Coordinates of C-alpha atoms in Angstrom, one line a residue:
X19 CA 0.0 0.0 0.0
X20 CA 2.8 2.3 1.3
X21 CA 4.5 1.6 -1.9
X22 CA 1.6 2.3 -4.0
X23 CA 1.1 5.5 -3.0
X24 CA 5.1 6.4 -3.2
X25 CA 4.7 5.3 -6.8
X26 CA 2.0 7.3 -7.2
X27 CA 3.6 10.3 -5.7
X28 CA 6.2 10.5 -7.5
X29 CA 4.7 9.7 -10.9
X30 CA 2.4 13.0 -10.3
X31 CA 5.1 15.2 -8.5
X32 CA 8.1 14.3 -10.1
X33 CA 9.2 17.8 -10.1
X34 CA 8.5 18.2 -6.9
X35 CA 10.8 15.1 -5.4
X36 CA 13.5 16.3 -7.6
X37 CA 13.1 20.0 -6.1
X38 CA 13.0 18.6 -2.3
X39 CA 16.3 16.0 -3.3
X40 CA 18.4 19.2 -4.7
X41 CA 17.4 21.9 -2.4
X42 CA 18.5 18.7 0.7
X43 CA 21.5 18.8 -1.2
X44 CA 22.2 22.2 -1.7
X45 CA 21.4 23.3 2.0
X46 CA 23.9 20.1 3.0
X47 CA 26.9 21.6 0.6
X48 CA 25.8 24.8 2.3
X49 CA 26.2 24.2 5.7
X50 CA 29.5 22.0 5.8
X51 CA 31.1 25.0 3.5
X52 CA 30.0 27.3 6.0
X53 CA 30.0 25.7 9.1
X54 CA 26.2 26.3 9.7
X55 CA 27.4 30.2 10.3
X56 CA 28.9 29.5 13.2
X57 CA 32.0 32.3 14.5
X58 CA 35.2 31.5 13.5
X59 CA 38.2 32.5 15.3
X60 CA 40.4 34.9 12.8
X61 CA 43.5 33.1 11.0
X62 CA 46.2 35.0 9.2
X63 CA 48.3 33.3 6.8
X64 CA 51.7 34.5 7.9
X65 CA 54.5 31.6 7.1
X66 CA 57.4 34.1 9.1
X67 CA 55.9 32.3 12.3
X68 CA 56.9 29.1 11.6
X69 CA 59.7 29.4 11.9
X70 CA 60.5 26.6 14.2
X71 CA 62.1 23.1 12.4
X72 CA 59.8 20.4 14.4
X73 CA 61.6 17.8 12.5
X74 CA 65.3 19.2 12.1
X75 CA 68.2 19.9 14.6
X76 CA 66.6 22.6 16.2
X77 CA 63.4 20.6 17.4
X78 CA 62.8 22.0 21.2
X79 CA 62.7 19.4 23.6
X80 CA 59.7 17.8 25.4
X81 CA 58.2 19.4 28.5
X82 CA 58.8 18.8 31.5
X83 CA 55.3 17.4 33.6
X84 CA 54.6 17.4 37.2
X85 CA 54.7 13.7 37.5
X86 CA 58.4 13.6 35.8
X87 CA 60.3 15.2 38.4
X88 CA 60.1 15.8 42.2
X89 CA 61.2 18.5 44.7
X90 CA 64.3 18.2 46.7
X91 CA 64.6 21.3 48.0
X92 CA 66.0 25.0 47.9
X93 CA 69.9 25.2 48.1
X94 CA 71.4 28.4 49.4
X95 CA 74.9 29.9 48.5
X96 CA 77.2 32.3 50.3
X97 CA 78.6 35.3 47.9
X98 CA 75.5 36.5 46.9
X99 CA 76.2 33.6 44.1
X100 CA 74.0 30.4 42.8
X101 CA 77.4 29.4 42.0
X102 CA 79.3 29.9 44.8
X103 CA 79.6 27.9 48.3
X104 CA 76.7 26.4 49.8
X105 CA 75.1 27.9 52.9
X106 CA 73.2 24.9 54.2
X107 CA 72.0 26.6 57.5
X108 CA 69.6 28.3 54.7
X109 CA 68.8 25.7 53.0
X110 CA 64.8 25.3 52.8
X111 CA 62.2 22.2 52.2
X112 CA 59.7 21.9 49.1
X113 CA 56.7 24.8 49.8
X114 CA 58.6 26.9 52.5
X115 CA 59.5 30.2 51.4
X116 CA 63.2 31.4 50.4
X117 CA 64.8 33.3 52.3
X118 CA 66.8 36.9 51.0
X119 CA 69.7 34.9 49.8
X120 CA 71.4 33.6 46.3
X121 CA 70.7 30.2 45.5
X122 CA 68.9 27.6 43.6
X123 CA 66.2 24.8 43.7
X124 CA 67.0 21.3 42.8
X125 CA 64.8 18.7 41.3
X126 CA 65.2 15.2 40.4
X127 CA 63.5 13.4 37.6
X128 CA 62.0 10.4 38.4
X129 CA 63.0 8.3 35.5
X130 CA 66.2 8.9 34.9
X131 CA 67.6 10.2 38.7
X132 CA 69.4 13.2 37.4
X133 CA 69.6 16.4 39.8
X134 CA 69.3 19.7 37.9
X135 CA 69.6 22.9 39.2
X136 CA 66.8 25.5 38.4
X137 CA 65.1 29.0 39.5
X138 CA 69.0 30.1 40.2
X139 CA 68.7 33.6 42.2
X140 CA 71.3 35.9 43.4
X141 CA 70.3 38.5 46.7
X142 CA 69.3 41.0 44.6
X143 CA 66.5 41.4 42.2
X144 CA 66.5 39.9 38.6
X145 CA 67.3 43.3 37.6
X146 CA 70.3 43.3 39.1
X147 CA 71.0 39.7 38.5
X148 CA 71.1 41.3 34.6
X149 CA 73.5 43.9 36.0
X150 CA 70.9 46.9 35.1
X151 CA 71.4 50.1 37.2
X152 CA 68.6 52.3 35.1
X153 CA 66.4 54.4 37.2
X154 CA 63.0 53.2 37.1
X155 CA 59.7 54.7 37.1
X156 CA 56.4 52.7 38.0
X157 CA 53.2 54.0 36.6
X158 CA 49.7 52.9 37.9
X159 CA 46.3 53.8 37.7
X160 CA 44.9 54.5 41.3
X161 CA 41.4 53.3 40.6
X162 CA 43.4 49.7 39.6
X163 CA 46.4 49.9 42.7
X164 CA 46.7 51.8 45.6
X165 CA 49.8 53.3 46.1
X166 CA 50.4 51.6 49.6
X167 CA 50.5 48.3 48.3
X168 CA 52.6 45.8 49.5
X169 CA 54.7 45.1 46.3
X170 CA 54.9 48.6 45.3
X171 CA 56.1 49.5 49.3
X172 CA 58.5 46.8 48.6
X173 CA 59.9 48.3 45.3
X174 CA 60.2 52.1 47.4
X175 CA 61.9 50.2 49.7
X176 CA 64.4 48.3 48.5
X177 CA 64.9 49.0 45.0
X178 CA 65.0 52.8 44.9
X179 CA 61.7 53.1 42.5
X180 CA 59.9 55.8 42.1
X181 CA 56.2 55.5 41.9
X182 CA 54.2 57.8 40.0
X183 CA 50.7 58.1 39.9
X184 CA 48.3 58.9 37.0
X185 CA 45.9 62.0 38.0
X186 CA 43.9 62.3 34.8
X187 CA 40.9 60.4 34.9
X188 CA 41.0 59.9 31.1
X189 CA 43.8 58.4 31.4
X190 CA 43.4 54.8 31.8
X191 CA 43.4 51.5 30.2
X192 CA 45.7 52.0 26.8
X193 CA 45.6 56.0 27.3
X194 CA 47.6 55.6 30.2
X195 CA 50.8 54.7 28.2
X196 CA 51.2 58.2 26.0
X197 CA 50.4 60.2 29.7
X198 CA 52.9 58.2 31.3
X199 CA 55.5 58.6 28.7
X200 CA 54.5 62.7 28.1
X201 CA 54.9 63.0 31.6
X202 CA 57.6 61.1 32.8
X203 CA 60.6 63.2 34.1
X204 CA 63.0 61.7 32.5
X205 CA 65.2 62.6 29.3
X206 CA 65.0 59.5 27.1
X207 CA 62.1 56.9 27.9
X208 CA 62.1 53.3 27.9
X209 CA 58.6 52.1 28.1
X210 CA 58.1 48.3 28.8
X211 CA 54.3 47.0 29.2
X212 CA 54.3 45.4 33.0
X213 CA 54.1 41.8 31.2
X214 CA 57.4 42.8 29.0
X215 CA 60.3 40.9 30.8
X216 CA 63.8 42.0 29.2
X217 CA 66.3 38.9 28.9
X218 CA 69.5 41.1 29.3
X219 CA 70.4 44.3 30.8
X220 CA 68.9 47.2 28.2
X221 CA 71.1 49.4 29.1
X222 CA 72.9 49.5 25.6
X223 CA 69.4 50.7 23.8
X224 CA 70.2 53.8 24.9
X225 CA 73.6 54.3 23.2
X226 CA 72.6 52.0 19.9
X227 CA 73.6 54.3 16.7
X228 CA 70.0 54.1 15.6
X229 CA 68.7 55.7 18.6
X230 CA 71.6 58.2 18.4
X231 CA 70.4 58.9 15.0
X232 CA 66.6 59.2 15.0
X233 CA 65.8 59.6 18.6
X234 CA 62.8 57.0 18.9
X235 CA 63.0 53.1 18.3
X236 CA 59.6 51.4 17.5
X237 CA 59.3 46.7 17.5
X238 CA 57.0 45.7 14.6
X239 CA 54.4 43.8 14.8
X240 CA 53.0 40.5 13.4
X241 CA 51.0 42.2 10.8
X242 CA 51.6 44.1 7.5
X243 CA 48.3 45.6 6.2
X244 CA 48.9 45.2 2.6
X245 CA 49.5 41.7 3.0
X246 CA 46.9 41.5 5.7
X247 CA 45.7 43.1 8.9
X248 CA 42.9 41.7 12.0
X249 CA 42.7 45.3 12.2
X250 CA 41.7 48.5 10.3
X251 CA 45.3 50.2 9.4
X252 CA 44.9 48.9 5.5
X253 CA 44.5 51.4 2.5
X254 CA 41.0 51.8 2.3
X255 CA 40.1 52.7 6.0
X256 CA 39.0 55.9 7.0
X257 CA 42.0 56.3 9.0
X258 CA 44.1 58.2 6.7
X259 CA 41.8 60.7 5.8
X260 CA 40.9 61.2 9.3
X261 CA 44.4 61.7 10.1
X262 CA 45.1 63.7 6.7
X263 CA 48.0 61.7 5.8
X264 CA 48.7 58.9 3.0
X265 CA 48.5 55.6 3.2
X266 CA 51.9 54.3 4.5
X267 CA 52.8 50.6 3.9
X268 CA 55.2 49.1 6.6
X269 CA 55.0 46.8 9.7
X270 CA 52.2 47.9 11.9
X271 CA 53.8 48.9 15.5
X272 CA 53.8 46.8 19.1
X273 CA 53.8 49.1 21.6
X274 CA 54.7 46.6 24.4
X275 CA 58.3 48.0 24.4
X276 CA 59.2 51.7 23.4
X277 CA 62.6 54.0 22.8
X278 CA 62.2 57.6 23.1
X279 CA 63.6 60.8 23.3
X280 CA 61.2 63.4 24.4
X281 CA 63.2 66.6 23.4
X282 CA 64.2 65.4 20.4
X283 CA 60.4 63.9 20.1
X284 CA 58.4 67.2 21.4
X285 CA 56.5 68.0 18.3
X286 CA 54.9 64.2 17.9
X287 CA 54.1 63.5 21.6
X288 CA 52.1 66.2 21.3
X289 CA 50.5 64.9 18.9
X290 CA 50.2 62.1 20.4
X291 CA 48.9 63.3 23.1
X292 CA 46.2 64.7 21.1
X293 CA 45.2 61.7 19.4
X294 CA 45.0 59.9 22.9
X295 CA 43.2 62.5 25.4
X296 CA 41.8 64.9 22.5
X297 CA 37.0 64.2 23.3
X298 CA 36.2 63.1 21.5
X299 CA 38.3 60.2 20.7
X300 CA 37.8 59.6 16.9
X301 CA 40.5 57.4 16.3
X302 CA 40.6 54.9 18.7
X303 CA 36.2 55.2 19.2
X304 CA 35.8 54.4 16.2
X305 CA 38.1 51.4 16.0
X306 CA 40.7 52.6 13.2
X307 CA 43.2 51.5 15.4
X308 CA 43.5 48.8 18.1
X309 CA 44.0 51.0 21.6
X310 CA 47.8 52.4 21.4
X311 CA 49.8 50.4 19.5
X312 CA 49.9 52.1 15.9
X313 CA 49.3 56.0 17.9
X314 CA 53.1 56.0 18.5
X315 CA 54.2 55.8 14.5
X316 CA 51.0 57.5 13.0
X317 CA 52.3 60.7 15.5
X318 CA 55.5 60.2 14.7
X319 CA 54.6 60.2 11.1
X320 CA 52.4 63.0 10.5
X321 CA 54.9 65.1 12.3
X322 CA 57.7 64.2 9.9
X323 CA 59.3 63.1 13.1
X324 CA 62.4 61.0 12.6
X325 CA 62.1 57.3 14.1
X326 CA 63.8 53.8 13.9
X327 CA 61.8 50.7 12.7
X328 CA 63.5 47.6 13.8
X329 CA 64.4 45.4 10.9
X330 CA 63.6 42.2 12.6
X331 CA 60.3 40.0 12.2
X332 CA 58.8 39.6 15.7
X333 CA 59.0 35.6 17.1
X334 CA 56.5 33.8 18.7
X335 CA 57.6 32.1 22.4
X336 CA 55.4 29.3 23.9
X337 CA 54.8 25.9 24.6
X338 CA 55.3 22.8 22.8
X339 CA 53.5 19.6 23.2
X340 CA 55.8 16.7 21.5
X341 CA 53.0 14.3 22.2
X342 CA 50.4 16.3 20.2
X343 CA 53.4 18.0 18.5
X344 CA 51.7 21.0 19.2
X345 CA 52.7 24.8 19.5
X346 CA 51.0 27.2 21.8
X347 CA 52.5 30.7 21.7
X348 CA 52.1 33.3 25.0
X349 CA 55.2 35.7 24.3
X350 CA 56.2 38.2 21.7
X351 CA 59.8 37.8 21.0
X352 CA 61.7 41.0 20.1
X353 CA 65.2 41.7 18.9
X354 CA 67.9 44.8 19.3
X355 CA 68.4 46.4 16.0
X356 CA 71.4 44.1 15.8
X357 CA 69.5 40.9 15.6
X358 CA 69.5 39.9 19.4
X359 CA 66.9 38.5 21.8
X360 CA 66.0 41.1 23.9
X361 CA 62.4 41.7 25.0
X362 CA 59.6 38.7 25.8
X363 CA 56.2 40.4 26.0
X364 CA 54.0 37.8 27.8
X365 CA 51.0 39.3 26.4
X366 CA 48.3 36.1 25.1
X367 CA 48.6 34.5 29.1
X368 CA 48.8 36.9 31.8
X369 CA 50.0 36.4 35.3
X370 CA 47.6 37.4 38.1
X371 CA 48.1 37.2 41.7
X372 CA 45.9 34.1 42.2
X373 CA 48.0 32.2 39.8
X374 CA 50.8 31.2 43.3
X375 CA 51.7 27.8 41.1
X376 CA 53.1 30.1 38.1
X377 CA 54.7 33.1 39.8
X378 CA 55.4 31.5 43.3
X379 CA 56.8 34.0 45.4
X380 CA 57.4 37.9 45.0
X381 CA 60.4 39.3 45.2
X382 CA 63.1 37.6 47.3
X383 CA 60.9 35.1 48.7
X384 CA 58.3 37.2 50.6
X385 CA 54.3 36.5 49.2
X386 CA 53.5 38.8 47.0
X387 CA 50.1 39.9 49.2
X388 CA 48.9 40.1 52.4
X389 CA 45.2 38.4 53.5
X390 CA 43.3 41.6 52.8
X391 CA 44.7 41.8 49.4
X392 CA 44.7 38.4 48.8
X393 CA 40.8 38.9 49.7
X394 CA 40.7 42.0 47.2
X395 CA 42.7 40.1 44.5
X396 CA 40.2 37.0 44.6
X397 CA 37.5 39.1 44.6
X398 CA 38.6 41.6 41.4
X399 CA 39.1 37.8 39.8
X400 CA 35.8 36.8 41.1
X401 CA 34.1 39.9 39.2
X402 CA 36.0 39.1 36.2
X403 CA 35.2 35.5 35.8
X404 CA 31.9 36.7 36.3
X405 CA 31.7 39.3 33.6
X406 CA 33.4 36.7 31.0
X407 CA 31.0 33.9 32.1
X408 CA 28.4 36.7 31.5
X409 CA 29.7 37.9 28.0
X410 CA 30.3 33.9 26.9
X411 CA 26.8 32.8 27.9
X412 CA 25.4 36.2 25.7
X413 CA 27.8 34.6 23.0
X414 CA 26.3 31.7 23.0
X415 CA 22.7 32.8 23.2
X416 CA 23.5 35.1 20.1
X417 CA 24.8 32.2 18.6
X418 CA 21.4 30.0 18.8
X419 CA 19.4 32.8 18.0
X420 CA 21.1 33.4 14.9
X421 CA 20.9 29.5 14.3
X422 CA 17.4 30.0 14.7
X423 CA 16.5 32.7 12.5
X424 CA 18.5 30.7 9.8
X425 CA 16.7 27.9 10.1
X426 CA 13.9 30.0 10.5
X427 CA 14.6 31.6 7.0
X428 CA 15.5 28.7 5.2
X429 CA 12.1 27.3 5.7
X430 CA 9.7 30.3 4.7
X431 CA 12.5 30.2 1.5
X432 CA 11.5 26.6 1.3
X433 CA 8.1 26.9 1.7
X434 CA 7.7 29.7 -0.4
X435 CA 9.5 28.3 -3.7
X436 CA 7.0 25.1 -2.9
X437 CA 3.8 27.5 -3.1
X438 CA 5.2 28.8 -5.6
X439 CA 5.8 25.6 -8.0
X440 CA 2.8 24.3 -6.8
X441 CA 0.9 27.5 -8.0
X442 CA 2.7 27.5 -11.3
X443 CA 1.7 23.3 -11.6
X444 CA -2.0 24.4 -10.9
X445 CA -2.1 27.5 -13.4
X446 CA -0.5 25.3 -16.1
X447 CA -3.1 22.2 -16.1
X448 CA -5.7 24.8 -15.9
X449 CA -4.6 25.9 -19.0
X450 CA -4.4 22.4 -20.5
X451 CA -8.1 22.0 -19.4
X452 CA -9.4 25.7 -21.5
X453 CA -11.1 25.0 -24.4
X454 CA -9.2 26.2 -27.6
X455 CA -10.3 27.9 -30.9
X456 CA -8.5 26.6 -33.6
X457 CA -9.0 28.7 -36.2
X458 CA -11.6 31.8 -37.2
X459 CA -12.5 30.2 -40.6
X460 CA -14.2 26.8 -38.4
X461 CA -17.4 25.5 -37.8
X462 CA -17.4 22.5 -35.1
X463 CA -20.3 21.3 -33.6
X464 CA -20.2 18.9 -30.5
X465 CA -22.8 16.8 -28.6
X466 CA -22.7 14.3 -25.9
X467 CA -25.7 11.9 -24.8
X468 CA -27.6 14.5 -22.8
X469 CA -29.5 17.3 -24.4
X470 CA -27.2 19.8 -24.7
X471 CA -24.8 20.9 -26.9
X472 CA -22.4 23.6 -28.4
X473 CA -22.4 24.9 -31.7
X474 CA -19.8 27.3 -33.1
X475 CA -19.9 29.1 -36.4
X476 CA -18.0 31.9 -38.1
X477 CA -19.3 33.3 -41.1
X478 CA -16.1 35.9 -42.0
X479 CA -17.5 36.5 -45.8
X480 CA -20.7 37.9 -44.2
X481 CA -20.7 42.3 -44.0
X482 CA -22.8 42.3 -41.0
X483 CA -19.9 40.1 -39.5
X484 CA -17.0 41.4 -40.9
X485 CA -14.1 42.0 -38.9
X486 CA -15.8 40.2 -36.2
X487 CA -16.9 36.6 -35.3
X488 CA -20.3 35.0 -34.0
X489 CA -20.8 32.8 -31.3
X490 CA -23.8 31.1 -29.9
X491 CA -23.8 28.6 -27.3
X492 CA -27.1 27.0 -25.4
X493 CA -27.5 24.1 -23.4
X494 CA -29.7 22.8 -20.6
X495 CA -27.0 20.7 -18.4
X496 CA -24.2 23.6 -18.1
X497 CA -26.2 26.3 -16.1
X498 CA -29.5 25.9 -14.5
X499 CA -29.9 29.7 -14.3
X500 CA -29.3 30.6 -18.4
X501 CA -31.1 27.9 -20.7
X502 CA -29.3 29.6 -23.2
X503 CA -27.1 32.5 -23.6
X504 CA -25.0 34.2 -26.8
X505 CA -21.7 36.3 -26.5
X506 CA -19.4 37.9 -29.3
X507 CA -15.9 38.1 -30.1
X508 CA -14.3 40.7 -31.5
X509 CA -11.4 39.9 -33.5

């Protein structure tokens, strides 16, 4: 029976099956092309960043797990030396703070028994482990830090750091960086974002020939916006007008790590400053630029201000998974103008103070917080977490609503092209069913069992009827209002 009727179907709606098959296929093709218009995270095809030979000589090395080594303990020295005699009466077990003195922590892995020596520390900072004796100025944003906080007492006290605070309101989040640098009171600025770590003493920035020459030194960044660009500094944007200046096609600028001489530099940190604190806020409002990172050159450039680009393709630093021969980048890697390693800006995974398994303990040993700011630490966090989980559950609401309306659409197009064939199969067997005049010069005459009938005649020779044609049709079983009735045509 069930097949019957299929037959049936299909003999009748042919068309129709074929249309349903097709459009199942299309909307398939459709939706594995697009992904059922679901968000996809940006890519950027940028073969500089692989630059890392999984398979040759330089392959890096596995990583170390927690369940391949163990903790022995932490070894003191005497000499203010990881290297030099051992003090044992400092010596300190797995989990207990170190104490103000140079030494280093030994671990043994578990396989193999072999000790190594890691986390070596001298008495003094890692700043002066690098042998760097710059004067150093710490910028924060009092509705983010209070001034009296532990780490930055700590700095005050024992590292001769001068702590300056930001008084303009406006000046916060990436505005904060052209304040601090326009204000700072020294002659020749080196900026470094507090997640930039420098892996040697800077100190030699200062006297390189190209900051001799120019008076500013800029890092690139990873993108190039006529090759491409996640952001809006390509040729088209609005930016350049805006900014009444043409199109300029180099490396755009990371502004984790800056160089700068502020007399030499007057004219474009003014303007700087006017892009970055000028309401209303055109440039960075309206998204022509992500926060502060190209300000520095665009000022520098539509002052005809002199500056140094370093040559050197930024790297990407991160982890790397030999199981899953994976690569997970967290740092920026930037070189001297020379070629050399010198700046690691941690900027994809930041450090918080909640995160004790990554950054252990502050400086010298000593917890980086007391209880009440361990309190106002997990409670900032708390109210962060909170906001994300808020934003990712809107994300995902968005996301099924859009699904939704997609589907939504798809079926009004679906049922509408079905109304429409189905209208357009209707009109055309109505048309099959019309009676049809073959010709004017005809005479047919038709009858059928019951006592009506049709009769049709044309007389064209007639001058009564010239031009036009006759027809008379009567019959008893068609109407049982009109018995008979007569119309003309007119030709």
């Amino acid at each position: 029976m069930l097949k019957a009727w299929v037959a049936r179907f299909l003999r009748r709606h042919l068309v129709l099956a074929l249309f349903l098959v097709v459009s199942s296929i299309v909307a398939a093709i459709v939706y594995e092309v697009t992904g059922g218009w679901k968000p996809k995270a940006w890519t950027y095809d940028a073969p500089e960043l692989n630059s890392v030979d999984l398979e040759g000589p330089d392959r890096p090395s596995s990583l170390w797990r927690d369940d391949d080594f163990e903790c022995l303990g932490w070894r003191a020295t005497h000499n203010c030396d990881p290297y030099g005699p051992r003090d044992e009466a400092r010596d300190r077990k797995c989990g207990e703070p170190m104490p103000r003195t140079s030494g280093y922590c030994e671990v043994r892995n578990r396989t193999s028994g072999q000790v190594l020596r890691v986390m070596l520390a001298t008495c003094k900072s890692w700043q002066w482990s690098l042998g760097c004796a710059l004067p150093v100025e710490v910028w924060i944003d009092p509705t983010e830090m209070r001034a009296k906080h532990s780490v930055l007492v700590e700095l005050v006290k024992y590292y001769n750091v001068l702590i300056r605070i930001i008084q303009d309101p406006n000046a916060s989040k990436f505005h904060a960086k052209p304040y601090a640098i326009y204000n700072s009171r020294f002659e020749s600025v080196l900026w470094l974002d507090s997640d930039n770590i420098p892996v040697r003493d800077p100190t030699y920035l200062f006297e390189a020939p190209e900051f001799v020459k120019h008076g500013a030194i800029f890092w690139p960044d990873f993108w190039r916006p006529a090759i491409d660009t996640p952001f809006n500094v390509h040729q088209q944007s609005a930016l350049w007008t805006l900014l009444d200046m043409p199109f300029t096609n180099m490396f755009e600028q990371e502004s984790g790590q800056l160089l700068v001489n502020r007399s030499r530099s007057q004219a474009a940190l003014s303007k700087l400053m006017f892009y970055s604190s000028h309401m209303p806020r055109l440039i960075t409002d309206w998204q022509l630029v992500w926060g502060d990172k190209d300000l520095f050159r665009l000022a520098w450039l539509n002052t005809s201000t002199p500056f140094y680009m370093v040559q050197h393709l930024v790297a990407l630093g991160g982890l790397y998974d030999e199981d899953e021969n994976f690569f997970c980048g967290v740092s920026m890697i930037q070189r001297d103008p020379v070629g050399d390693i010198i700046f690691m800006h941690r900027n994809q995974a930041k450090l918080t103070g909640r995160q004790q398994h990554a950054i252990g303990f502050s400086i010298e040993g000593r917890g980086l917080f007391n209880k009440e700011e361990e309190a106002e630490v997990a409670k900032m966090e708390g109210d962060a977490q909170a906001i994300q989980d808020e934003e990712a559950a809107a994300i995902i609401r968005a996301r099924e609503r859009s699904e939704k309306q997609t589907r939504g659409i798809f079926g009004i197009v679906v049922v509408v092209v079905l109304g429409v064939w189905l209208r357009w199969q209707w009109m055309r067997r109505c048309r099959k069913s019309r009676p049809k005049l073959e010709s004017k010069n005809s005479s047919v005459v038709s009858e059928d069992p019951s006592s009506s009938h049709v009769t049709l005649a044309v007389d064209p020779s007639s001058p009564e009827t010239s031009g036009s044609s006759t027809a008379v049709f009567s019959g008893a079983s068609y109407s049982s209002r009109r018995r008979n009735s007569s119309f003309q045509l007119d030709d």
